[in-house]
Tab-separated table of C-alpha atoms in Angstrom:
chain	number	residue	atom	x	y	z
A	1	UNK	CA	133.582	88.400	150.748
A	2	UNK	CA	136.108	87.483	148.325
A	3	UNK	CA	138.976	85.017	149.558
A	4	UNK	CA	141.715	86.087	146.803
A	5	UNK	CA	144.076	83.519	145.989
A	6	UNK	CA	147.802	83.928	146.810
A	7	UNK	CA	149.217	84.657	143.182
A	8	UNK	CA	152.980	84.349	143.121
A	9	UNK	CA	153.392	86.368	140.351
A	10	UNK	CA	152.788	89.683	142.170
A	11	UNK	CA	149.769	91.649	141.267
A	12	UNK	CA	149.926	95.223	141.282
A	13	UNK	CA	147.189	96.771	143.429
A	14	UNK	CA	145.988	98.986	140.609
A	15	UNK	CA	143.332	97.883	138.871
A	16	UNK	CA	143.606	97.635	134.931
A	17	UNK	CA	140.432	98.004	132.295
A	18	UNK	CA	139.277	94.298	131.809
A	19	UNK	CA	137.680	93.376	128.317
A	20	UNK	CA	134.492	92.834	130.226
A	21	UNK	CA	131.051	94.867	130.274
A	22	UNK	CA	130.274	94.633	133.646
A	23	UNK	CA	133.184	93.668	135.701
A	24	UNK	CA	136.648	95.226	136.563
A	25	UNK	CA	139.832	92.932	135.401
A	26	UNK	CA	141.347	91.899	138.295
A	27	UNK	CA	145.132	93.228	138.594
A	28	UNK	CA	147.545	92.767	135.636
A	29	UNK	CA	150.801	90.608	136.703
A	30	UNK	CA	154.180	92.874	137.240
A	31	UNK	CA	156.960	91.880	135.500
A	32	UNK	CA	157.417	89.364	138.147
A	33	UNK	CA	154.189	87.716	136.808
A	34	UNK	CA	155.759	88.025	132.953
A	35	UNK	CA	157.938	85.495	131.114
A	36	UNK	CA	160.339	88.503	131.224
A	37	UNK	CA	160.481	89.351	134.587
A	38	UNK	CA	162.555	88.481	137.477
A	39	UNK	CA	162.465	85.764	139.925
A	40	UNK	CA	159.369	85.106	141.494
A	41	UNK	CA	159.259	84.475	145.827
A	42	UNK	CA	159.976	80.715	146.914
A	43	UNK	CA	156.936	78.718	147.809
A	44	UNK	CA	157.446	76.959	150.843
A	45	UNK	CA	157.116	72.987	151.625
A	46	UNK	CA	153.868	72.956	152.674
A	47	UNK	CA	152.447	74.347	149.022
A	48	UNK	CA	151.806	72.520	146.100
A	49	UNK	CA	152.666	75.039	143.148
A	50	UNK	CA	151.192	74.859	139.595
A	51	UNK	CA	151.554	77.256	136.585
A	52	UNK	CA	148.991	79.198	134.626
A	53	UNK	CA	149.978	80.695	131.479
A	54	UNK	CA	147.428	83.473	129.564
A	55	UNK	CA	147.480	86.236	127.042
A	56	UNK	CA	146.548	88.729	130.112
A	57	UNK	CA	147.650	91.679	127.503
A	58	UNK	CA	147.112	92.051	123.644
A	59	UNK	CA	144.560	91.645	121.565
A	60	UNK	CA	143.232	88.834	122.800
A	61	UNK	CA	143.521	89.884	126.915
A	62	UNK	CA	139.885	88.929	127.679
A	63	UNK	CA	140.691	85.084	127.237
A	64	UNK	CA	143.130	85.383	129.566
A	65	UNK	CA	141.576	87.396	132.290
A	66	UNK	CA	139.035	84.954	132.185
A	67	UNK	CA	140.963	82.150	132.400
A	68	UNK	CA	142.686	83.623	135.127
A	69	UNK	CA	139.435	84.150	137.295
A	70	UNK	CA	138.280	80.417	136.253
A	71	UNK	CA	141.126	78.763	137.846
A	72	UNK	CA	141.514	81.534	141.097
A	73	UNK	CA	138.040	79.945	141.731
A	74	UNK	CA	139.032	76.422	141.670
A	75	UNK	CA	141.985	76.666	143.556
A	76	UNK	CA	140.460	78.968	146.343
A	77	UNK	CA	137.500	76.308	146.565
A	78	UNK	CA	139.905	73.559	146.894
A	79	UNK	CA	142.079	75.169	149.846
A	80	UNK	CA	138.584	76.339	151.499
A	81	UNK	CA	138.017	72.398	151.531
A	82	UNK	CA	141.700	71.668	152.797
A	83	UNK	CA	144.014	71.771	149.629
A	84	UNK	CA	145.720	68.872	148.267
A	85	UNK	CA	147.216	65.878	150.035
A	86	UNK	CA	147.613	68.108	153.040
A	87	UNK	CA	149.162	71.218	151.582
A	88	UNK	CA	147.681	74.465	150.294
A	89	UNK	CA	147.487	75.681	146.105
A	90	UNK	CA	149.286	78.351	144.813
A	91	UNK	CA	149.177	79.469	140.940
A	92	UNK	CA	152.222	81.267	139.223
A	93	UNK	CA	150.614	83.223	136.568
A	94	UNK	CA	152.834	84.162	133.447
A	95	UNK	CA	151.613	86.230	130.493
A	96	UNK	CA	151.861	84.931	126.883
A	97	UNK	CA	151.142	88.264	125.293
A	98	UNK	CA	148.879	85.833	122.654
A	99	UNK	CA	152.629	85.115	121.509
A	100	UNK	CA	153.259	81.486	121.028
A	101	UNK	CA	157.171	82.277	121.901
A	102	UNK	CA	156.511	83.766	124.999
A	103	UNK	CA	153.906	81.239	125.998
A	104	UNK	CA	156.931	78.453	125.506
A	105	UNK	CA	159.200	80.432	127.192
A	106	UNK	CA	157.048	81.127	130.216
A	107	UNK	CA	156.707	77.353	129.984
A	108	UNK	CA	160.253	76.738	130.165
A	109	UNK	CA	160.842	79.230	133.050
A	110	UNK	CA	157.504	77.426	134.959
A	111	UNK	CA	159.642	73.867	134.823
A	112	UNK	CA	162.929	74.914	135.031
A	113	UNK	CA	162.767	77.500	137.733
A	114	UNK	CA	159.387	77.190	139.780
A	115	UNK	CA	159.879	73.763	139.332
A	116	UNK	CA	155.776	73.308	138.961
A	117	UNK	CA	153.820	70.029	138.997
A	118	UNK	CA	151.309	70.843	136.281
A	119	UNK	CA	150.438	73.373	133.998
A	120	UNK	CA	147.392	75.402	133.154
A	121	UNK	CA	146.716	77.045	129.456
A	122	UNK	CA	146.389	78.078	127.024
A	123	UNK	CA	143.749	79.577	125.567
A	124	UNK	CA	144.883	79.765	121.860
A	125	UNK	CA	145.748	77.240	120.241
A	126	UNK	CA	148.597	78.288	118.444
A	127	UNK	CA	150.306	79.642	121.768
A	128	UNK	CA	149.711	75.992	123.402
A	129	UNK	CA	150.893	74.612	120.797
A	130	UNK	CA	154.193	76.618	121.253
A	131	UNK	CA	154.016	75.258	125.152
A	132	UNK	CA	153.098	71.860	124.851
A	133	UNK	CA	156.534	71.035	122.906
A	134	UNK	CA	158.346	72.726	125.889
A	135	UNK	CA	155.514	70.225	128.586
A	136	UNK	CA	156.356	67.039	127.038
A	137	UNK	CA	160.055	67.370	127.024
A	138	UNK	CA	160.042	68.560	130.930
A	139	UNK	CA	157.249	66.027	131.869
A	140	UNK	CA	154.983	68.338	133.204
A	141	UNK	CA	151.308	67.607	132.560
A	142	UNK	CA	149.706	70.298	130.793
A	143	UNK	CA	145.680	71.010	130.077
A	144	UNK	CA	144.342	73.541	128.114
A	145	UNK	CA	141.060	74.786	128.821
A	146	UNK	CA	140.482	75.703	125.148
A	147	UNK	CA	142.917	75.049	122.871
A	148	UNK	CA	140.852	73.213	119.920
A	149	UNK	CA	143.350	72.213	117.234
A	150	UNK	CA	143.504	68.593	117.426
A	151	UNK	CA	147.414	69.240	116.620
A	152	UNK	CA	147.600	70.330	120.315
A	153	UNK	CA	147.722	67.319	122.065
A	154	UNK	CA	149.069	65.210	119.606
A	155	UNK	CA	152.504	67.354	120.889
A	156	UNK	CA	152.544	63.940	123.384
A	157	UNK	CA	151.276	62.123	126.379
A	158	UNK	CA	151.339	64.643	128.889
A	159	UNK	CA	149.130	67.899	127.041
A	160	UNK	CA	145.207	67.444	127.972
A	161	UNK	CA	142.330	69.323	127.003
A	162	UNK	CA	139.065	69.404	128.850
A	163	UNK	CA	137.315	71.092	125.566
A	164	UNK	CA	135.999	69.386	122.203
A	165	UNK	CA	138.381	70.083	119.523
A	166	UNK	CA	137.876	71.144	115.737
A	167	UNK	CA	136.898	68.660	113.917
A	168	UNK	CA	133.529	68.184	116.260
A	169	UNK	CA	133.229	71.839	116.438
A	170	UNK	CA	133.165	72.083	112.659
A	171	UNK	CA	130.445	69.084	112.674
A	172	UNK	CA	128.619	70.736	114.866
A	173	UNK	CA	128.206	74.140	112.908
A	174	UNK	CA	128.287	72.285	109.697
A	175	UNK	CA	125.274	69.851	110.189
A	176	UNK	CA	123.536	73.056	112.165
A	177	UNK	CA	123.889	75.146	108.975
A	178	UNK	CA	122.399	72.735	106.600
A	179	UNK	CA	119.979	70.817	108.926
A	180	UNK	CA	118.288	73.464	111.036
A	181	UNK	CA	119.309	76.382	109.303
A	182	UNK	CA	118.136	75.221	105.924
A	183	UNK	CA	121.213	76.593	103.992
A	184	UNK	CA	122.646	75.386	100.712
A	185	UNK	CA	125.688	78.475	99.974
A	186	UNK	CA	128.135	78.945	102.525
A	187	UNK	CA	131.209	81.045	102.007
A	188	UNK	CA	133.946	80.504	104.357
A	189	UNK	CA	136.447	83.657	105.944
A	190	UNK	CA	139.557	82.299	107.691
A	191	UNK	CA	142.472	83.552	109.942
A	192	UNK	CA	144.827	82.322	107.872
A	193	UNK	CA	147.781	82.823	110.568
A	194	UNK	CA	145.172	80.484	113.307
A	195	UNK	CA	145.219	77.494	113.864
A	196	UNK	CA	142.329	77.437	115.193
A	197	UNK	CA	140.504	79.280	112.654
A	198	UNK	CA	142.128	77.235	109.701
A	199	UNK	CA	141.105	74.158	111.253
A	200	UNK	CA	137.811	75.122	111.879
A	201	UNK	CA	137.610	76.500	108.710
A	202	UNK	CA	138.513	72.901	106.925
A	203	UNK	CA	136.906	70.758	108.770
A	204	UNK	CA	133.410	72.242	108.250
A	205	UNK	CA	133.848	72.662	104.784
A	206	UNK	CA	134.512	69.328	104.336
A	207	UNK	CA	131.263	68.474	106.392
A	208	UNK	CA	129.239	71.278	105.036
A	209	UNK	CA	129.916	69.542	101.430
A	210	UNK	CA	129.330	65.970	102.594
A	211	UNK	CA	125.738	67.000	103.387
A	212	UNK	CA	124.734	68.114	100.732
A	213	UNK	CA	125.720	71.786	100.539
A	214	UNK	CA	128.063	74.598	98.598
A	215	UNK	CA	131.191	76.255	99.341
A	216	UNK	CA	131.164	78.873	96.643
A	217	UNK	CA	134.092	81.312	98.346
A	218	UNK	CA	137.099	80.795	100.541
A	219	UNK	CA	138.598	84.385	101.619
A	220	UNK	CA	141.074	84.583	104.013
A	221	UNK	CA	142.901	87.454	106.462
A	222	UNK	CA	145.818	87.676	108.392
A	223	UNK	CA	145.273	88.102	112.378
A	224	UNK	CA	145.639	92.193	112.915
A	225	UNK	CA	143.941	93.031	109.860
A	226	UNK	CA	141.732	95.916	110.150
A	227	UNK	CA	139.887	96.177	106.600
A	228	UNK	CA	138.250	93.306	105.482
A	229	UNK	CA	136.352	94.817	103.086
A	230	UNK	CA	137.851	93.370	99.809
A	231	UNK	CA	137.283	90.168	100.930
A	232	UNK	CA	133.658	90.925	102.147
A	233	UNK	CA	132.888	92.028	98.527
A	234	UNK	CA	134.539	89.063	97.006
A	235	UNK	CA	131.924	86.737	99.027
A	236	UNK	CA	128.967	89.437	98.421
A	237	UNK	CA	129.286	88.380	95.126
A	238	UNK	CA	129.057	85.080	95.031
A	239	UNK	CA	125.377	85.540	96.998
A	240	UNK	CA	125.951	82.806	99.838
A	241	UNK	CA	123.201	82.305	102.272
A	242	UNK	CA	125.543	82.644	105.218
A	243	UNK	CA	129.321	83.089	105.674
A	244	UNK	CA	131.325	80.967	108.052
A	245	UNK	CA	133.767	82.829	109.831
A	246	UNK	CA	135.778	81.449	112.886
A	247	UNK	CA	138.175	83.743	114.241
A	248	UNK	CA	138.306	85.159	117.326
A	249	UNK	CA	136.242	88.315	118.587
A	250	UNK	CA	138.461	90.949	118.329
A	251	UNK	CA	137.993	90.210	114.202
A	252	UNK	CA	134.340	89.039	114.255
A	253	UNK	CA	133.337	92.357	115.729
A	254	UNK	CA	134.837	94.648	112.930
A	255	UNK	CA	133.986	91.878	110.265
A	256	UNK	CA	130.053	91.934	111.071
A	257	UNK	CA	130.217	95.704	110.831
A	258	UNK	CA	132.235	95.782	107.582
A	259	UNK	CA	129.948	93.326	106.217
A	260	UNK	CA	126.720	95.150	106.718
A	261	UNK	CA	128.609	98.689	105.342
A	262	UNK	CA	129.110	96.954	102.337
A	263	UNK	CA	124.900	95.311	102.380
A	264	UNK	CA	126.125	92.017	102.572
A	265	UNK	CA	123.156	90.561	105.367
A	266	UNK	CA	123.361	87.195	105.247
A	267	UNK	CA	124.359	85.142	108.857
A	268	UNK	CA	127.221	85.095	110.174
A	269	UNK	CA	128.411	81.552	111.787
A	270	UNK	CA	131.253	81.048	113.849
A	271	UNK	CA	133.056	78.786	116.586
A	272	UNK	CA	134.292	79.427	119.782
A	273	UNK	CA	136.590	81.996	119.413
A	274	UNK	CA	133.235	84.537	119.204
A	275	UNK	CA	132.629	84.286	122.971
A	276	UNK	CA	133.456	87.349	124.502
A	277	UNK	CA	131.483	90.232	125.759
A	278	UNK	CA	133.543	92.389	123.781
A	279	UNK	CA	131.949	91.287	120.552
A	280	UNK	CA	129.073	92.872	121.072
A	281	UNK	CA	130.627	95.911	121.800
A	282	UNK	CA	132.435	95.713	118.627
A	283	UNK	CA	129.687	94.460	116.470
A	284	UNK	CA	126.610	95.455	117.768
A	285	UNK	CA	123.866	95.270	115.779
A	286	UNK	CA	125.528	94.137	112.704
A	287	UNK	CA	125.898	90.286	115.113
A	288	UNK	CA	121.767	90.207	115.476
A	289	UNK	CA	120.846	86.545	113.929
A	290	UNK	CA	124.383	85.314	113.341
A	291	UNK	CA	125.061	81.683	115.075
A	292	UNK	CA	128.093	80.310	116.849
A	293	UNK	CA	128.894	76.936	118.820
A	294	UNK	CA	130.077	77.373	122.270
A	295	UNK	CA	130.982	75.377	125.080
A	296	UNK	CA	128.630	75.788	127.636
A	297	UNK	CA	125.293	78.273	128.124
A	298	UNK	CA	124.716	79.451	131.151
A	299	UNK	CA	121.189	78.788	130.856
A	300	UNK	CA	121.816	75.503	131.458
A	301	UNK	CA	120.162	74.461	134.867
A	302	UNK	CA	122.402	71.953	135.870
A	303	UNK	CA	123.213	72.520	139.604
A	304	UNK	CA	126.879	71.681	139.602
A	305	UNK	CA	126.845	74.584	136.840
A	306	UNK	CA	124.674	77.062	138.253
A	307	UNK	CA	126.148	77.071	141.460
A	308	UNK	CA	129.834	77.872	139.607
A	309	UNK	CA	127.515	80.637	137.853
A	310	UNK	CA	126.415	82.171	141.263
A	311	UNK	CA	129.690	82.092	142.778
A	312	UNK	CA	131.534	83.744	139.712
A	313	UNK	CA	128.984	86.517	139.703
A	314	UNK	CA	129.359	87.398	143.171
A	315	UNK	CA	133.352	87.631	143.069
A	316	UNK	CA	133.858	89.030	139.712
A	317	UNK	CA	130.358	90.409	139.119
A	318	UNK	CA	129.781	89.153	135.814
A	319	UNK	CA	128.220	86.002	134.120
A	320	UNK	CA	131.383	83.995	133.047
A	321	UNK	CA	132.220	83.426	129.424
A	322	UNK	CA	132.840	80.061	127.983
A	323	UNK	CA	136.850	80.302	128.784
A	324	UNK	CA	136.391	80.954	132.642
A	325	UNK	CA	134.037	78.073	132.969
A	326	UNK	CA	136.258	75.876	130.852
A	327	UNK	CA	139.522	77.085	132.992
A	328	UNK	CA	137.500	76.381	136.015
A	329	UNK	CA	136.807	73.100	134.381
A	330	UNK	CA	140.759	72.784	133.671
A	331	UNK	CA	141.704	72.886	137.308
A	332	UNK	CA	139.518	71.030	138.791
A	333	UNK	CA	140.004	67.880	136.843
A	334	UNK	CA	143.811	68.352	137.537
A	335	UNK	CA	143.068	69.222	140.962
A	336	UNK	CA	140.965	66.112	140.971
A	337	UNK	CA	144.058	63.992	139.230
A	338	UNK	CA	146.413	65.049	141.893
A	339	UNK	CA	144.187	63.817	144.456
A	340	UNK	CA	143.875	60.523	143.171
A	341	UNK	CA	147.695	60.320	142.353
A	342	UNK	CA	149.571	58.178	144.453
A	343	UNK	CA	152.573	60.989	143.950
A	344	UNK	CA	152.950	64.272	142.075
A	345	UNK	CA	155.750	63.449	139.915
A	346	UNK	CA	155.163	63.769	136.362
A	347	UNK	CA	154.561	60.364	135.254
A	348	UNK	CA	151.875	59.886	138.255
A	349	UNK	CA	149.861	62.623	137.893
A	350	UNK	CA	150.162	62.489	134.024
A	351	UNK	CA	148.053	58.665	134.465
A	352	UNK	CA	146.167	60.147	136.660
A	353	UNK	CA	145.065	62.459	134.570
A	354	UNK	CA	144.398	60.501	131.552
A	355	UNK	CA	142.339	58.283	133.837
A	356	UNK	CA	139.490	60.813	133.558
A	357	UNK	CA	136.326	59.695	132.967
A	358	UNK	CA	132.711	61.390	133.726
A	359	UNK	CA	134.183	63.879	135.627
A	360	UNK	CA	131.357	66.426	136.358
A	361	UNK	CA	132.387	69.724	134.786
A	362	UNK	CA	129.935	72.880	134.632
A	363	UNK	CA	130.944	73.156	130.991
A	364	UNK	CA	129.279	69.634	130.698
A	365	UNK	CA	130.461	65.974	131.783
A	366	UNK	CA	133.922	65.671	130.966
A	367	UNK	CA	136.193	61.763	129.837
A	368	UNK	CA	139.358	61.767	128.170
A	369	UNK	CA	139.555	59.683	125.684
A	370	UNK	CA	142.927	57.651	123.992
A	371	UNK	CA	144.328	61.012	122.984
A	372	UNK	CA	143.945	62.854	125.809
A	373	UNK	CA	140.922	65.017	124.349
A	374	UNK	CA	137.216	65.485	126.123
A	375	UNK	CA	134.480	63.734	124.500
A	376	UNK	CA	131.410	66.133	125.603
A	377	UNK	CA	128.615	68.072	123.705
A	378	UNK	CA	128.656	71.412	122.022
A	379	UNK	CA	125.858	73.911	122.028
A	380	UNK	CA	124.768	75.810	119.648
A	381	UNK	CA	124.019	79.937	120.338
A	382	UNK	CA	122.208	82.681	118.356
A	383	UNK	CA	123.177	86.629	118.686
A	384	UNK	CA	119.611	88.349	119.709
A	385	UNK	CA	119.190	91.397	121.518
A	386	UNK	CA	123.057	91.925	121.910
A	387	UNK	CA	124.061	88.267	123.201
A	388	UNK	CA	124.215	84.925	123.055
A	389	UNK	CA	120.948	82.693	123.486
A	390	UNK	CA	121.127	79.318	123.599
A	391	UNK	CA	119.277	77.508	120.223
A	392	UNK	CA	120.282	73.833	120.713
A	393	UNK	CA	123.254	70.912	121.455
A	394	UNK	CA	125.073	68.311	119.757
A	395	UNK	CA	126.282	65.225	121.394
A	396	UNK	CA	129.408	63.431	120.004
């Protein structure tokens, strides 16, 4: 039976639609729970409190439910095997909204008020961005799961990521387009309000090129666009053997369909950002044979990973996605850090932190390196028969 862990930011008890196929969302935070909301309970002196923040609502919601389930896991595991230095985990979960102003203000209120000693998130780059200014000038330690724009942790000493960051990523798809794919004309479409996507987007342009290949197109959109079809046609012209399109889901879905309404057939390629079961419900078909790189596969049969797999899928009855292993991943190498600290203060547990090396992650083997990001391998996935199936991986 499920143990739930003790959320301070109170959960209603009705159960909202989660972004999932086959498993419900667990609760949605009240407005206790929100950067907007009221004061949260007191956690007593035998807790140890940390702070999650996630876009839990808007159009990106399934990141953050994920997330959210990821690091419930990790903490519940870590009070079944006695907690931390004595005292129980407890999470105070704030929602971002996928807003970059209310991730830093739920950042603010996590220090300030709740008085945390490490946060957790976020998912989007652009929000943790927005946070990690607000981290460093508390001197909390903060780790993102996901957040791939190298410009995240540059923000200063005490913002970790346990995930590769862009510049690998776009490698990785890069030397997979031209290598095993064979391709010589990729067109590029790009979020051109994501940082995430318009790193992505640069830095495997720049690699596509330097082995050997084309760029003939570079359309972008604005996140919230609905009609990409003028932009579609621009690249249909130009007769690419694939377009390279790293957004996030919510977009890729529409995009793939838009793209086949107008015949343009060629692969779609993508980063991170895909990995959602929603995509296939928005894309369906029009995804079959398009490629993305991805954190982890769950075909993986690494025993540290597949016993995370088996006890996601009997709590939340689902196989997780990339960000709940990666959130998992998150807390467990801070949970890990605060172990090994010889104090929780900020400056202890930040070293401790950085100090990470081979720690065994079920999103692969995880060290930090001089700036704070995780040197690990990517894999590589194809869309077949409605989801992801793993094709390959690329070691740094």
């Amino acid at each position: 039976m499920r143990r739930p862990l003790m959320l301070l930011a109170t959960l209603a008890l009705a159960v909202v639609a989660c972004e999932k196929k086959t498993a419900p969302a667990p609760a949605a935070p009240s407005p206790e729970g929100q950067a907007t909301g009221t004061a949260a309970a007191p956690v007593d002196s035998d807790t140890i409190l940390l702070g999650e923040v996630g876009s839990l609502t808007g159009s990106e919601a399934t990141f953050g439910v994920s997330a959210r389930n990821g690091i419930e896991l990790a903490l519940n595991e870590a009070n079944e095997a006695g907690g931390v230095k004595g005292k129980k985990l407890q999470v105070r979960v704030y929602d971002s909204q996928g807003r970059p102003e209310e991730g830093a203000q739920a950042v603010t209120r996590l220090i300030t008020q709740d008085k945390v000693v490490a946060i957790l998130g976020e998912a989007a780059s652009s929000v943790s961005m927005a946070m990690a200014e607000k981290a460093q000038a508390g001197q909390v330690p903060m780790v993102t799961p996901t957040s791939t724009a190298p410009e995240v942790t540059q923000k200063g000493d005490y913002i970790f990521r346990v995930c590769f960051i862009d510049p690998f990523q776009g490698l990785v798809m890069a030397k997979f387009a031209r290598e095993n794919l064979k391709l010589s004309r990729v067109a590029v479409l790009r979020d051109n309000k994501s940082a995430f996507s318009m790193g992505l987007a640069d830095v495997f342009t720049e690699k596509f090129k330097a082995f050997g290949g084309e760029v003939p197109g570079d359309e972008s959109y604005s996140k919230g666009d609905t009609d990409f079809r003028a932009q579609l046609t621009s690249i249909k012209r130009l007769k690419p053997d694939a377009v390279f399109v790293p957004g996030y889901y919510t977009d890729v879905g529409i995009i793939a369909r838009q793209a086949r309404e107008i015949g343009l057939k060629v692969p779609l390629l993508g980063g991170d950002g895909w990995d959602s079961d929603k995509l296939y419900e928005l894309g369906g078909s029009a995804l079959e044979g398009s490629y993305f790189s991805n954190h982890y596969s769950p075909d993986n049969p690494d025993p540290v990973l597949q016993k995370f797999l088996a006890r996601y899928k009997a709590t939340y009855g689902s196989v997780p996605d990339s960000v709940a292993a990666l959130a998992y991943d998150a807390a467990r190498v801070t949970i890990d850090a605060m172990k090994r600290a010889p104090d929780l203060s900020g400056p202890s547990l930040r070293d401790a932190i950085a100090a990470t090396r081979d720690f065994p992650g079920v999103a692969g083997r995880i060290t930090l390196d001089a700036n704070r990001d995780a040197v690990k391998e990517a894999v590589v996935l194809k869309v077949s028969g409605g989801k992801a199936q793993f094709v390959t991986t690329v070691t740094p």
